[in-house]
């Protein structure tokens, strides 16, 4: 286990880089996913089609292929940037489809009678959305959204495998292939790094789930 | 979709507004596609040289490319099938172990499941491919991929099966026990068959996850679809076109599998409803009630 202690700063930087990728991608995916969910429930047919196509494509395509597309395709349509940003973009696009489905399921889980009652007492669309539908939808959405984000944190290792540079996966790769360290202790350290994020995340989610749970 | 929570049935004014919105949104979508298309065209991405190996049977590389892709797709499906089969067996065993474990070692099973649930699949595949050879386990890359996928997915499937068993009415277990069945019989004859039935859609959806994750085989040089696409691209220099085809292949396969999951779910819930009312209500009305 000396490898981990000897390279502790490397591991720490990798851990922080993974956190950075995850934080950026989580914000992006939540925003984009909610927008796409808005498309999918909107009364305007072309927007619904775009939303459906978006979800079908990104849910059924492996993240690796999405990442390759970002790396090779974006420069061709005039979007240039560092590989880091292509990696984050790929993760955002991929995760947004799952966020969209979680949000949409939450909105649909609100009984139609709630919105009908809101309209019956004269609330406008905006009022019924913000003070009746969304508060109820958010409670149902929180647990699945949490699972989506935890899955995204695990998927960030795939972004690392693309050589975006410096995250936990890259640390494991560098130490084992470039420096020829023994694989078992090095990768155990990497696994511990991910578990340090995912296990507390899962526990937190469980707590949150119990807190927002509502009996219908 | 006729009854949305969010809005009423539209009146004439709303319908007019929706129409205007549709036209505007449609124009916007077309404009975005046109910009992307023209930029790709500027870079020569629609040239015959880049597309011919994939779409033109008379091109000299067409057969070669499709033979490679076909073989790679078979490799992908083989890896997914093996991983799914092993995951089902091990996952069921883990679920049974977790359900039947007495208190003093249940924490061990739970800990094992939680531990492996938190590890990214890429890492478990990478771990298998890097660590196992140093321990003297010499296998094909296929098996490292299958082991990595199985470690992760068996834990997920264990949780799906456990959720299935927990979702059953307690009366099922009580009835089985009162008949004098032993614990193993209660599980094996009464609970698990029903749990599998109830969880079939979730299990089929997990197959989509496994199929997508086989693409991680490219990290350990297993010749699956994404890796092979990389090899083709190195020779022909047409990444966008090849990845477009690969994406289409994956989307087609996975979309088919997800539709199957939805179909099975509909059938199962229909069966339950029919059993509950004990009457075959309108067999022709299946299409009318088909809301999301």
Coordinates of C-alpha atoms in Angstrom, one line a residue:
Chain A
X1 CA 0.0 0.0 0.0
X2 CA 3.1 2.2 0.0
X3 CA 2.3 3.3 -3.6
X4 CA -0.8 5.1 -2.4
X5 CA 1.1 7.0 0.3
X6 CA 4.1 7.8 -1.9
X7 CA 1.9 9.2 -4.6
X8 CA -0.7 10.8 -2.2
X9 CA -0.5 14.2 -3.9
X10 CA -1.2 12.6 -7.3
X11 CA -4.2 10.8 -5.9
X12 CA -5.4 14.0 -4.2
X13 CA -5.1 15.9 -7.4
X14 CA -6.9 13.1 -9.3
X15 CA -9.7 13.1 -6.7
X16 CA -10.1 16.9 -7.0
X17 CA -10.1 16.7 -10.8
X18 CA -12.8 14.0 -10.7
X19 CA -14.9 16.2 -8.3
X20 CA -14.4 19.1 -10.7
X21 CA -15.6 17.1 -13.7
X22 CA -18.6 15.8 -11.7
X23 CA -19.6 19.2 -10.4
X24 CA -19.4 20.9 -13.8
X25 CA -21.2 18.0 -15.5
X26 CA -23.9 17.8 -12.8
X27 CA -24.8 21.4 -13.1
X28 CA -24.9 21.2 -16.9
X29 CA -26.9 18.0 -17.0
X30 CA -29.5 19.2 -14.5
X31 CA -30.1 22.4 -16.4
X32 CA -30.1 20.8 -19.9
X33 CA -32.1 17.8 -18.7
X34 CA -34.8 20.1 -17.2
X35 CA -34.9 22.1 -20.4
X36 CA -35.3 18.9 -22.5
X37 CA -38.0 17.7 -20.1
X38 CA -39.8 21.0 -20.6
X39 CA -39.6 20.3 -24.4
X40 CA -41.1 16.8 -23.9
X41 CA -44.1 18.1 -21.9
X42 CA -44.6 21.2 -23.9
X43 CA -47.8 21.7 -26.0
X44 CA -45.7 22.5 -29.1
X45 CA -45.2 19.4 -31.2
X46 CA -41.8 20.1 -32.8
X47 CA -40.3 20.7 -29.4
X48 CA -41.8 17.4 -28.2
X49 CA -40.2 15.7 -31.2
X50 CA -36.8 17.2 -30.5
X51 CA -37.1 16.1 -26.8
X52 CA -38.1 12.6 -27.7
X53 CA -35.3 12.3 -30.3
X54 CA -32.8 13.7 -27.8
X55 CA -33.7 11.2 -25.2
X56 CA -33.8 8.2 -27.6
X57 CA -30.4 9.0 -29.0
X58 CA -28.5 9.8 -25.8
X59 CA -30.1 7.0 -23.7
X60 CA -29.4 4.3 -26.2
X61 CA -25.9 5.4 -27.3
X62 CA -22.9 4.3 -25.2
X63 CA -21.2 7.2 -23.4
X64 CA -18.0 6.2 -25.3
X65 CA -19.6 6.9 -28.6
X66 CA -21.0 10.2 -27.4
X67 CA -17.5 11.2 -26.2
X68 CA -15.9 10.3 -29.5
X69 CA -18.5 12.4 -31.3
X70 CA -17.7 15.3 -29.1
X71 CA -14.0 14.9 -29.7
X72 CA -14.2 14.5 -33.5
X73 CA -17.5 16.1 -34.4
X74 CA -17.5 19.4 -32.4
X75 CA -14.3 20.8 -34.0
X76 CA -15.9 20.0 -37.5
X77 CA -18.9 22.3 -36.8
X78 CA -16.6 25.0 -35.5
X79 CA -16.6 24.4 -31.8
X80 CA -13.1 24.3 -30.6
X81 CA -11.8 23.8 -27.1
X82 CA -9.7 21.8 -24.8
X83 CA -10.3 18.0 -24.6
X84 CA -11.3 18.6 -21.0
X85 CA -14.4 20.5 -22.2
X86 CA -15.2 17.9 -24.8
X87 CA -15.2 15.3 -22.0
X88 CA -17.5 17.4 -19.8
X89 CA -19.8 18.2 -22.8
X90 CA -20.1 14.5 -23.6
X91 CA -21.0 13.7 -20.0
X92 CA -23.5 16.5 -19.9
X93 CA -25.2 15.4 -23.1
X94 CA -25.4 11.8 -22.0
X95 CA -26.6 12.5 -18.5
X96 CA -29.2 15.1 -19.6
X97 CA -31.3 12.4 -21.2
X98 CA -31.6 10.5 -17.9
X99 CA -32.2 13.8 -16.0
X100 CA -35.0 14.6 -18.5
X101 CA -36.7 11.3 -18.0
X102 CA -36.5 11.6 -14.2
X103 CA -38.0 15.1 -14.3
X104 CA -40.7 14.1 -16.7
X105 CA -41.7 11.1 -14.7
X106 CA -41.9 13.4 -11.7
X107 CA -44.2 15.9 -13.4
X108 CA -46.4 13.1 -14.7
X109 CA -46.6 11.5 -11.3
X110 CA -48.6 14.5 -10.0
X111 CA -52.3 13.5 -10.2
X112 CA -54.1 15.5 -12.9
X113 CA -56.7 16.5 -10.3
X114 CA -54.1 18.7 -8.5
X115 CA -53.7 20.9 -11.6
X116 CA -57.4 20.8 -12.4
X117 CA -58.1 22.0 -8.9
X118 CA -55.5 24.7 -9.2
X119 CA -57.1 25.9 -12.4
X120 CA -60.6 25.6 -10.9
X121 CA -59.6 28.1 -8.1
X122 CA -58.4 30.4 -10.8
X123 CA -54.6 30.1 -10.7
X124 CA -52.8 31.0 -13.9
X125 CA -50.5 28.5 -15.7
X126 CA -47.4 30.0 -14.0
X127 CA -49.0 30.0 -10.6
X128 CA -50.3 26.4 -10.8
X129 CA -46.9 25.3 -12.1
X130 CA -44.8 27.0 -9.4
X131 CA -47.1 26.6 -6.4
X132 CA -48.9 23.3 -7.0
X133 CA -47.3 21.0 -9.6
X134 CA -43.6 21.6 -9.2
X135 CA -43.4 21.4 -5.4
X136 CA -45.1 18.0 -5.6
X137 CA -43.1 16.9 -8.6
X138 CA -39.8 17.8 -7.0
X139 CA -40.3 15.4 -4.1
X140 CA -40.8 12.5 -6.5
X141 CA -38.0 13.6 -8.6
X142 CA -35.3 13.9 -5.9
X143 CA -34.6 10.2 -5.4
X144 CA -34.3 9.2 -9.1
X145 CA -32.3 12.4 -9.8
X146 CA -29.9 11.5 -7.1
X147 CA -29.4 8.0 -8.6
X148 CA -28.8 9.6 -12.0
X149 CA -26.1 11.9 -10.5
X150 CA -24.4 9.1 -8.7
X151 CA -24.4 7.1 -11.9
X152 CA -22.9 10.1 -13.6
X153 CA -20.1 10.3 -11.0
X154 CA -19.2 6.7 -11.9
X155 CA -19.4 7.5 -15.6
X156 CA -16.9 10.3 -15.1
X157 CA -14.3 7.5 -14.9
X158 CA -15.1 6.9 -18.6
X159 CA -14.3 10.5 -19.4
X160 CA -11.0 9.9 -17.5
X161 CA -10.3 6.8 -19.6
X162 CA -10.4 9.1 -22.7
X163 CA -7.3 10.8 -21.4
X164 CA -9.0 14.1 -20.4
X165 CA -6.2 14.1 -17.9
X166 CA -5.5 14.1 -14.3
X167 CA -8.6 12.5 -12.8
X168 CA -8.7 9.4 -10.6
X169 CA -8.8 6.9 -13.6
X170 CA -5.9 8.7 -15.3
X171 CA -3.9 8.4 -12.0
X172 CA -4.4 4.6 -12.0
X173 CA -3.5 4.4 -15.7
X174 CA -0.4 6.5 -15.3
X175 CA 0.9 4.6 -12.3
X176 CA 0.3 1.2 -13.7
X177 CA 1.3 1.6 -17.4
X178 CA 3.7 4.4 -17.5
X179 CA 5.5 3.8 -14.2
X180 CA 5.0 0.1 -14.0
X181 CA 3.7 0.0 -10.4
X182 CA 1.9 -3.1 -9.2
X183 CA -1.7 -2.9 -10.4
X184 CA -3.4 -4.2 -7.3
X185 CA -2.5 -1.5 -4.7
X186 CA -2.6 1.3 -7.3
X187 CA -6.1 0.4 -8.5
X188 CA -7.3 -0.3 -5.0
X189 CA -6.4 3.3 -4.2
X190 CA -8.4 4.5 -7.3
X191 CA -11.4 2.4 -6.2
X192 CA -11.2 3.9 -2.7
X193 CA -11.3 7.3 -4.2
X194 CA -14.5 6.6 -6.1
X195 CA -16.1 4.9 -3.1
X196 CA -15.3 8.0 -1.0
X197 CA -17.7 9.9 -3.3
X198 CA -20.3 7.3 -4.2
X199 CA -20.9 5.6 -0.8
X200 CA -21.5 8.9 1.2
X201 CA -23.5 10.1 -1.8
X202 CA -25.7 7.0 -1.6
X203 CA -26.2 7.4 2.1
X204 CA -27.1 11.1 1.7
X205 CA -29.5 10.1 -1.0
X206 CA -31.1 7.6 1.3
X207 CA -31.6 10.2 4.0
X208 CA -33.0 12.7 1.6
X209 CA -35.3 10.1 0.2
X210 CA -36.8 9.4 3.7
X211 CA -37.1 13.1 4.3
X212 CA -39.0 14.0 1.2
X213 CA -41.0 10.8 1.0
X214 CA -44.7 11.5 0.8
X215 CA -47.6 9.1 1.2
X216 CA -50.0 9.3 -1.7
Chain B
X1 CA -50.8 12.7 -24.0
X2 CA -54.3 14.2 -24.3
X3 CA -54.6 14.6 -20.5
X4 CA -51.5 16.5 -19.3
X5 CA -51.3 17.7 -15.8
X6 CA -50.0 21.0 -16.9
X7 CA -52.5 22.4 -19.3
X8 CA -56.2 22.2 -20.1
X9 CA -57.6 21.1 -23.5
X10 CA -56.7 24.1 -25.7
X11 CA -59.3 26.6 -26.9
X12 CA -59.2 28.2 -30.3
X13 CA -56.9 31.0 -29.2
X14 CA -54.4 28.6 -27.5
X15 CA -54.5 26.4 -30.6
X16 CA -53.6 29.4 -32.8
X17 CA -50.8 30.3 -30.4
X18 CA -49.5 26.7 -30.4
X19 CA -49.5 26.7 -34.2
X20 CA -47.4 29.8 -34.3
X21 CA -45.1 28.3 -31.7
X22 CA -44.8 25.1 -33.7
X23 CA -43.9 27.0 -36.8
X24 CA -41.3 29.1 -35.0
X25 CA -39.8 26.0 -33.2
X26 CA -39.8 24.0 -36.4
X27 CA -38.0 26.8 -38.3
X28 CA -35.5 27.1 -35.4
X29 CA -34.8 23.3 -35.6
X30 CA -34.4 23.4 -39.3
X31 CA -32.1 26.5 -39.0
X32 CA -29.8 24.7 -36.5
X33 CA -29.7 21.6 -38.6
X34 CA -28.9 23.7 -41.7
X35 CA -26.0 25.5 -39.9
X36 CA -24.5 22.2 -38.7
X37 CA -25.0 20.7 -42.1
X38 CA -23.4 23.6 -44.0
X39 CA -20.4 23.6 -41.6
X40 CA -20.0 19.9 -42.0
X41 CA -20.3 20.3 -45.8
X42 CA -17.6 23.1 -45.7
X43 CA -15.2 20.6 -44.1
X44 CA -16.1 18.0 -46.8
X45 CA -17.9 15.7 -44.4
X46 CA -20.4 14.7 -47.0
X47 CA -17.8 13.8 -49.6
X48 CA -18.1 10.4 -51.3
X49 CA -14.5 9.6 -50.2
X50 CA -15.6 9.6 -46.6
X51 CA -19.0 7.9 -47.1
X52 CA -18.4 5.4 -49.8
X53 CA -16.7 2.7 -47.7
X54 CA -19.8 2.7 -45.5
X55 CA -22.7 3.1 -48.0
X56 CA -21.5 2.3 -51.5
X57 CA -21.3 -1.5 -52.1
X58 CA -19.1 -1.0 -55.2
X59 CA -16.4 0.8 -53.1
X60 CA -13.4 -1.5 -52.8
X61 CA -13.3 -1.2 -49.0
X62 CA -17.1 -1.6 -48.4
X63 CA -17.0 -5.4 -47.9
X64 CA -13.9 -5.2 -45.7
X65 CA -15.4 -2.4 -43.5
X66 CA -18.7 -4.2 -43.0
X67 CA -17.1 -7.6 -42.4
X68 CA -15.1 -5.9 -39.6
X69 CA -18.1 -4.1 -38.2
X70 CA -20.3 -7.2 -38.4
X71 CA -17.7 -9.3 -36.6
X72 CA -17.3 -6.5 -34.0
X73 CA -21.1 -6.4 -33.4
X74 CA -21.1 -10.1 -32.9
X75 CA -18.3 -9.7 -30.3
X76 CA -20.3 -7.0 -28.6
X77 CA -23.4 -9.2 -28.4
X78 CA -21.4 -12.2 -27.2
X79 CA -19.8 -10.2 -24.4
X80 CA -23.2 -8.7 -23.4
X81 CA -24.9 -12.1 -23.5
X82 CA -22.2 -13.7 -21.4
X83 CA -22.1 -10.9 -18.9
X84 CA -25.9 -10.9 -18.6
X85 CA -26.1 -14.6 -18.1
X86 CA -23.4 -14.7 -15.4
X87 CA -24.8 -11.6 -13.7
X88 CA -28.3 -13.2 -13.6
X89 CA -27.0 -16.3 -11.9
X90 CA -24.6 -14.5 -9.4
X91 CA -27.1 -11.7 -8.8
X92 CA -29.9 -14.1 -7.9
X93 CA -27.5 -16.0 -5.6
X94 CA -26.5 -12.7 -3.9
X95 CA -30.2 -11.7 -3.5
X96 CA -31.1 -15.1 -2.0
X97 CA -28.0 -14.8 0.3
X98 CA -29.1 -11.3 1.4
X99 CA -32.7 -12.3 2.0
X100 CA -31.9 -15.5 3.9
X101 CA -28.7 -14.4 5.7
X102 CA -29.0 -14.5 9.5
X103 CA -28.0 -11.3 11.3
X104 CA -24.4 -12.1 12.2
X105 CA -23.2 -12.2 8.6
X106 CA -25.9 -10.2 6.7
X107 CA -23.8 -7.1 7.1
X108 CA -21.1 -8.9 5.1
X109 CA -23.4 -9.5 2.2
X110 CA -24.9 -6.0 2.4
X111 CA -21.4 -4.5 2.6
X112 CA -20.2 -6.6 -0.4
X113 CA -23.2 -5.4 -2.5
X114 CA -22.8 -1.7 -1.5
X115 CA -19.1 -1.8 -2.1
X116 CA -19.4 -3.1 -5.7
X117 CA -22.4 -0.9 -6.4
X118 CA -20.2 2.2 -5.8
X119 CA -17.3 1.2 -8.1
X120 CA -17.5 2.5 -11.7
X121 CA -17.8 -0.3 -14.3
X122 CA -14.8 1.1 -16.2
X123 CA -12.7 0.6 -13.1
X124 CA -13.9 -2.9 -12.5
X125 CA -13.1 -3.8 -16.1
X126 CA -9.7 -2.1 -15.9
X127 CA -9.1 -3.8 -12.5
X128 CA -9.9 -7.2 -14.0
X129 CA -7.6 -6.7 -17.0
X130 CA -4.7 -5.3 -15.0
X131 CA -4.8 -7.1 -11.7
X132 CA -5.9 -10.7 -12.7
X133 CA -2.9 -11.3 -15.0
X134 CA -0.5 -10.3 -12.1
X135 CA -2.2 -13.0 -10.0
X136 CA -1.6 -15.6 -12.7
X137 CA -5.0 -15.6 -14.3
X138 CA -4.4 -15.6 -18.0
X139 CA -7.5 -15.1 -20.0
X140 CA -8.7 -13.6 -23.3
X141 CA -9.7 -9.9 -23.2
X142 CA -13.2 -11.1 -23.7
X143 CA -13.2 -12.7 -20.3
X144 CA -11.7 -9.7 -18.5
X145 CA -14.5 -7.6 -20.0
X146 CA -17.1 -10.2 -19.0
X147 CA -15.7 -10.4 -15.5
X148 CA -15.7 -6.6 -15.1
X149 CA -19.2 -6.3 -16.3
X150 CA -20.4 -9.2 -14.2
X151 CA -19.0 -7.9 -11.0
X152 CA -20.9 -4.7 -11.4
X153 CA -24.1 -5.9 -12.9
X154 CA -24.6 -8.9 -10.7
X155 CA -24.8 -6.5 -7.7
X156 CA -27.4 -4.4 -9.5
X157 CA -29.4 -7.5 -10.5
X158 CA -29.2 -8.7 -6.9
X159 CA -30.9 -5.5 -5.8
X160 CA -33.5 -5.7 -8.6
X161 CA -34.4 -9.3 -7.5
X162 CA -34.5 -8.3 -3.9
X163 CA -36.8 -5.4 -4.7
X164 CA -39.0 -7.9 -6.6
X165 CA -39.2 -10.3 -3.7
X166 CA -40.0 -7.4 -1.3
X167 CA -42.7 -6.1 -3.6
X168 CA -44.7 -9.3 -3.3
X169 CA -47.7 -9.3 -0.8
X170 CA -46.7 -10.9 2.5
X171 CA -49.6 -13.2 2.1
X172 CA -47.6 -15.1 -0.5
X173 CA -44.8 -16.0 2.0
X174 CA -47.3 -16.7 4.8
X175 CA -49.4 -19.0 2.6
X176 CA -46.3 -20.9 1.5
X177 CA -45.1 -21.2 5.1
X178 CA -48.4 -22.3 6.4
X179 CA -48.4 -25.1 3.8
X180 CA -45.3 -26.4 5.5
X181 CA -42.8 -25.5 2.8
X182 CA -39.2 -25.1 3.9
X183 CA -37.4 -21.8 3.6
X184 CA -35.7 -22.8 0.4
X185 CA -38.9 -24.0 -1.0
X186 CA -40.8 -20.8 -0.1
X187 CA -38.1 -18.8 -1.9
X188 CA -37.5 -21.1 -4.9
X189 CA -41.1 -22.2 -5.6
X190 CA -43.2 -19.2 -4.5
X191 CA -41.3 -16.0 -4.1
X192 CA -38.5 -16.0 -6.8
X193 CA -40.7 -17.0 -9.7
X194 CA -43.1 -14.2 -9.0
X195 CA -40.3 -11.7 -8.3
X196 CA -38.7 -12.5 -11.7
X197 CA -42.0 -12.0 -13.4
X198 CA -42.6 -8.7 -11.7
X199 CA -39.0 -7.5 -12.3
X200 CA -38.7 -8.7 -15.9
X201 CA -39.0 -5.2 -17.4
X202 CA -36.3 -4.0 -15.1
X203 CA -34.1 -6.9 -15.9
X204 CA -34.5 -6.3 -19.7
X205 CA -33.7 -2.7 -19.2
X206 CA -30.5 -3.7 -17.4
X207 CA -29.6 -5.5 -20.6
X208 CA -29.5 -2.1 -22.4
X209 CA -27.0 -1.0 -19.7
X210 CA -24.8 -4.1 -20.2
X211 CA -24.9 -3.6 -24.0
X212 CA -23.8 0.0 -23.7
X213 CA -21.1 -0.9 -21.2
X214 CA -19.5 -3.5 -23.5
X215 CA -18.3 -0.6 -25.5
X216 CA -15.8 0.0 -22.6
X217 CA -14.0 -3.1 -23.9
X218 CA -12.1 -0.7 -26.1
X219 CA -10.1 0.4 -23.0
X220 CA -8.7 -3.2 -22.7
X221 CA -8.4 -3.7 -26.5
X222 CA -11.3 -6.1 -26.8
X223 CA -12.3 -6.1 -30.4
X224 CA -15.9 -4.9 -29.9
X225 CA -17.7 -2.3 -32.0
X226 CA -16.2 0.9 -30.7
X227 CA -12.7 -0.5 -30.7
X228 CA -13.1 -1.8 -34.3
X229 CA -14.6 1.5 -35.3
X230 CA -11.3 3.1 -34.1
X231 CA -9.3 0.7 -36.2
X232 CA -11.4 1.5 -39.3
X233 CA -11.0 5.2 -38.7
X234 CA -7.2 4.9 -38.4
X235 CA -7.2 3.5 -41.9
X236 CA -9.8 5.5 -43.6
X237 CA -9.8 8.8 -41.7
X238 CA -13.5 9.3 -41.5
X239 CA -14.4 9.4 -37.7
X240 CA -17.7 11.2 -38.0
X241 CA -19.1 8.8 -40.6
X242 CA -18.0 5.7 -38.8
X243 CA -19.2 6.8 -35.4
X244 CA -22.5 7.8 -36.9
X245 CA -22.9 4.2 -38.2
X246 CA -21.8 2.8 -34.8
X247 CA -24.2 5.0 -33.0
X248 CA -27.0 4.0 -35.3
X249 CA -26.2 0.3 -34.7
X250 CA -26.2 0.8 -30.9
X251 CA -29.4 2.9 -30.9
X252 CA -31.2 0.4 -33.1
X253 CA -30.3 -2.6 -30.9
X254 CA -30.9 -0.8 -27.6
X255 CA -34.1 0.8 -28.8
X256 CA -35.4 -2.6 -29.7
X257 CA -34.5 -4.0 -26.3
X258 CA -36.1 -1.0 -24.5
X259 CA -39.3 -1.4 -26.5
X260 CA -39.3 -5.1 -25.5
X261 CA -39.1 -4.0 -21.9
X262 CA -42.0 -1.6 -22.3
X263 CA -44.1 -4.3 -24.1
X264 CA -43.4 -6.9 -21.4
X265 CA -44.4 -4.3 -18.7
X266 CA -47.7 -3.5 -20.5
X267 CA -48.5 -7.2 -20.9
X268 CA -47.7 -7.9 -17.2
X269 CA -49.8 -5.0 -15.9
X270 CA -52.6 -6.0 -18.3
X271 CA -52.5 -9.6 -16.9
X272 CA -52.7 -8.3 -13.4
X273 CA -55.6 -6.0 -14.2
X274 CA -57.5 -8.9 -15.9
X275 CA -56.9 -11.1 -12.9
X276 CA -58.0 -8.5 -10.5
X277 CA -61.4 -7.8 -12.2
X278 CA -61.8 -11.4 -13.3
X279 CA -63.4 -10.2 -16.5
X280 CA -62.2 -9.7 -20.0
X281 CA -63.2 -6.1 -20.5
X282 CA -63.0 -4.7 -24.0
X283 CA -60.3 -6.5 -25.9
X284 CA -60.6 -4.0 -28.7
X285 CA -60.0 -1.0 -26.4
X286 CA -56.3 -1.8 -25.9
X287 CA -55.4 1.0 -28.3
X288 CA -57.7 3.6 -26.7
X289 CA -56.1 3.3 -23.3
X290 CA -52.5 3.3 -24.5
X291 CA -51.4 6.6 -22.8
X292 CA -47.8 6.9 -21.6

